Amino acid sequence: DVGLGLIVGVVGGLGMALAFDSLDTTLFDTDHVEEISGAKVIARIPPLRMRNGVPLDDNFPAEEAFLRLRTNLVLLDHAAPHTLLVTSAMPGEGKSTVAVNLARALAQTGRSVVLVDADLRAPVLHRVFGLPNTKGLTTILQRKTTLDETIQHSRIPRVFVLTSGPVPMNRRR
């Protein structure tokens, strides 16, 4: 009985392990992402030490990663895209960090860049740049202001910011 129990336990345990492994849809690395999606990863951004949404000056690997991302985006279609959306599945995954640093890298080529904070639940860009959020995307959508009177200069040359504007009452956390 002990031998039969041992065999049934080992076979059952292996069966359950295989079942759980086949049901796990977690993507663990970029190679797995490329395999599943069929798309190539164009840059890998290392963990960042940040101050106000910008990598610290001694964070060369991060700076280089954003320059590589910029170059790869430009080379995708032999011209930089006119519009990029930076998004993620969960809050706090670095959308604003990527957007700010990619905008800075694109502006270093002489292009003008407009960052739009379209997160109406938890806007961040106005805090990153130390800008007022009294007017922005929401006031444009309500036709209270125009785009020209709402876009603000940032501390980064050739990077302009369209903040979210006041958070609508039904969208506040």
Coordinates of C-alpha atoms in Angstrom, one line a residue:
D1 CA 0.0 0.0 0.0
V2 CA 2.8 2.4 0.8
G3 CA 4.5 1.7 -2.5
L4 CA 1.2 2.2 -4.4
G5 CA 0.6 5.4 -2.5
L6 CA 4.0 6.7 -3.3
I7 CA 3.6 6.0 -7.0
V8 CA 0.1 7.6 -7.1
G9 CA 1.4 10.6 -5.1
V10 CA 4.4 11.2 -7.4
V11 CA 2.3 10.7 -10.6
G12 CA -0.4 13.0 -9.2
G13 CA 2.1 15.6 -8.2
L14 CA 3.8 15.6 -11.6
G15 CA 0.4 15.8 -13.3
M16 CA -0.7 18.8 -11.2
A17 CA 2.7 20.5 -11.7
L18 CA 2.3 20.2 -15.5
A19 CA -1.3 21.4 -15.4
F20 CA -0.4 24.5 -13.4
D21 CA 2.6 25.2 -15.6
S22 CA 0.4 25.0 -18.8
L23 CA -2.2 27.3 -17.2
D24 CA 0.4 30.0 -16.2
T25 CA 0.3 32.8 -18.7
T26 CA 3.0 34.9 -17.0
L27 CA 5.6 36.4 -19.3
F28 CA 8.9 36.2 -17.6
D29 CA 11.4 37.7 -20.0
T30 CA 11.7 39.7 -23.2
D31 CA 12.4 36.5 -25.3
H32 CA 9.1 35.1 -24.1
V33 CA 7.3 38.3 -25.0
E34 CA 8.8 38.3 -28.5
E35 CA 7.9 34.6 -28.9
I36 CA 4.2 35.1 -27.8
S37 CA 3.6 38.4 -29.5
G38 CA 5.6 37.9 -32.7
A39 CA 7.0 41.5 -32.3
K40 CA 10.6 42.5 -31.6
V41 CA 11.5 44.3 -28.4
I42 CA 13.1 47.5 -29.6
A43 CA 14.8 48.5 -26.3
R44 CA 15.3 47.3 -22.7
I45 CA 15.1 50.0 -20.0
P46 CA 17.1 49.0 -16.9
P47 CA 15.8 49.8 -13.4
L48 CA 16.1 53.5 -12.9
R49 CA 17.2 55.7 -10.0
M50 CA 15.0 58.8 -10.5
R51 CA 14.6 62.3 -9.3
N52 CA 11.4 64.1 -10.5
G53 CA 10.9 61.7 -13.3
V54 CA 14.4 62.1 -14.8
P55 CA 17.2 59.6 -14.4
L56 CA 20.0 60.8 -12.1
D57 CA 23.1 62.2 -14.0
D58 CA 25.2 59.2 -13.0
N59 CA 22.7 56.8 -14.4
F60 CA 24.4 56.2 -17.7
P61 CA 22.8 52.8 -18.5
A62 CA 19.3 54.3 -18.3
E63 CA 20.3 57.3 -20.4
E64 CA 21.8 55.1 -23.0
A65 CA 18.7 52.8 -23.0
F66 CA 16.4 55.8 -23.8
L67 CA 18.8 57.0 -26.6
R68 CA 18.7 53.4 -28.0
L69 CA 14.9 53.4 -27.8
R70 CA 14.8 56.7 -29.6
T71 CA 17.1 55.5 -32.3
N72 CA 15.2 52.3 -32.8
L73 CA 11.9 54.1 -33.0
V74 CA 13.3 56.4 -35.7
L75 CA 14.7 53.5 -37.7
L76 CA 11.5 51.5 -37.6
D77 CA 9.9 53.4 -40.5
H78 CA 13.0 55.5 -41.5
A79 CA 11.3 58.4 -39.8
A80 CA 10.3 59.1 -36.2
P81 CA 6.6 58.4 -35.5
H82 CA 4.4 61.5 -35.1
T83 CA 2.4 60.0 -32.2
L84 CA 3.3 57.5 -29.5
L85 CA 1.2 56.1 -26.8
V86 CA 2.9 54.9 -23.6
T87 CA 0.7 52.7 -21.5
S88 CA 0.8 49.8 -19.1
A89 CA -1.5 47.3 -17.4
M90 CA -1.0 48.6 -13.8
P91 CA -0.4 51.9 -12.1
G92 CA 3.2 52.6 -11.1
E93 CA 4.8 50.7 -13.9
G94 CA 6.7 53.7 -15.2
K95 CA 4.6 55.2 -18.0
S96 CA 5.4 58.8 -17.1
T97 CA 9.1 58.0 -16.6
V98 CA 9.3 56.4 -20.0
A99 CA 7.3 59.2 -21.6
V100 CA 9.4 62.0 -20.1
N101 CA 12.7 60.4 -20.9
L102 CA 11.8 59.4 -24.4
A103 CA 10.5 63.0 -25.0
R104 CA 13.8 64.3 -23.8
A105 CA 15.8 61.9 -26.0
L106 CA 13.6 62.9 -29.0
A107 CA 14.1 66.6 -28.3
Q108 CA 17.8 66.2 -28.2
T109 CA 17.6 65.5 -32.0
G110 CA 16.2 69.0 -32.6
R111 CA 12.5 67.9 -32.8
S112 CA 9.8 69.6 -30.7
V113 CA 7.9 67.2 -28.6
V114 CA 4.5 67.6 -26.9
L115 CA 3.8 65.4 -23.9
V116 CA 0.1 64.9 -23.2
D117 CA -1.1 63.7 -19.8
A118 CA -4.3 61.9 -20.7
D119 CA -4.5 60.1 -17.3
L120 CA -7.6 61.8 -15.9
R121 CA -7.7 59.6 -12.8
A122 CA -4.2 60.1 -11.5
P123 CA -2.3 62.8 -13.5
V124 CA 1.4 63.0 -12.9
L125 CA 3.2 65.1 -15.6
H126 CA 2.3 68.4 -14.0
R127 CA 4.1 67.3 -10.8
V128 CA 7.1 65.9 -12.7
F129 CA 7.6 69.3 -14.4
G130 CA 6.4 71.5 -11.5
L131 CA 3.7 73.0 -13.7
P132 CA 0.2 74.2 -12.7
N133 CA -2.7 71.9 -13.6
T134 CA -5.4 74.5 -13.6
K135 CA -5.9 74.1 -17.4
G136 CA -5.1 71.2 -19.7
L137 CA -6.7 68.4 -21.6
T138 CA -10.0 68.5 -19.6
T139 CA -10.5 72.3 -20.2
I140 CA -9.8 71.8 -23.9
L141 CA -12.3 69.0 -24.1
Q142 CA -14.9 71.2 -22.3
R143 CA -14.0 74.0 -24.8
K144 CA -13.0 76.4 -22.0
T145 CA -9.5 76.9 -23.4
T146 CA -7.7 76.3 -26.7
L147 CA -4.7 74.1 -27.4
D148 CA -2.4 77.1 -27.9
E149 CA -3.3 78.7 -24.6
T150 CA -3.0 75.5 -22.7
I151 CA 0.3 73.9 -23.8
Q152 CA 3.1 74.8 -21.3
H153 CA 6.9 75.0 -21.7
S154 CA 8.9 72.5 -19.6
R155 CA 12.4 72.7 -18.2
I156 CA 13.6 70.5 -21.0
P157 CA 14.4 72.4 -24.2
R158 CA 11.9 71.7 -27.0
V159 CA 9.6 69.6 -24.8
F160 CA 6.2 71.1 -24.2
V161 CA 3.5 69.7 -21.8
L162 CA -0.2 69.5 -22.1
T163 CA -1.2 68.6 -18.5
S164 CA -4.4 66.7 -17.8
G165 CA -6.2 69.8 -16.3
P166 CA -8.5 69.6 -13.4
V167 CA -9.7 66.1 -12.7
P168 CA -13.4 65.8 -13.3
M169 CA -15.5 65.3 -10.2
N170 CA -16.7 61.8 -11.3
R171 CA -13.1 60.6 -11.9
R172 CA -11.4 61.5 -8.6
R173 CA -10.1 58.7 -6.5

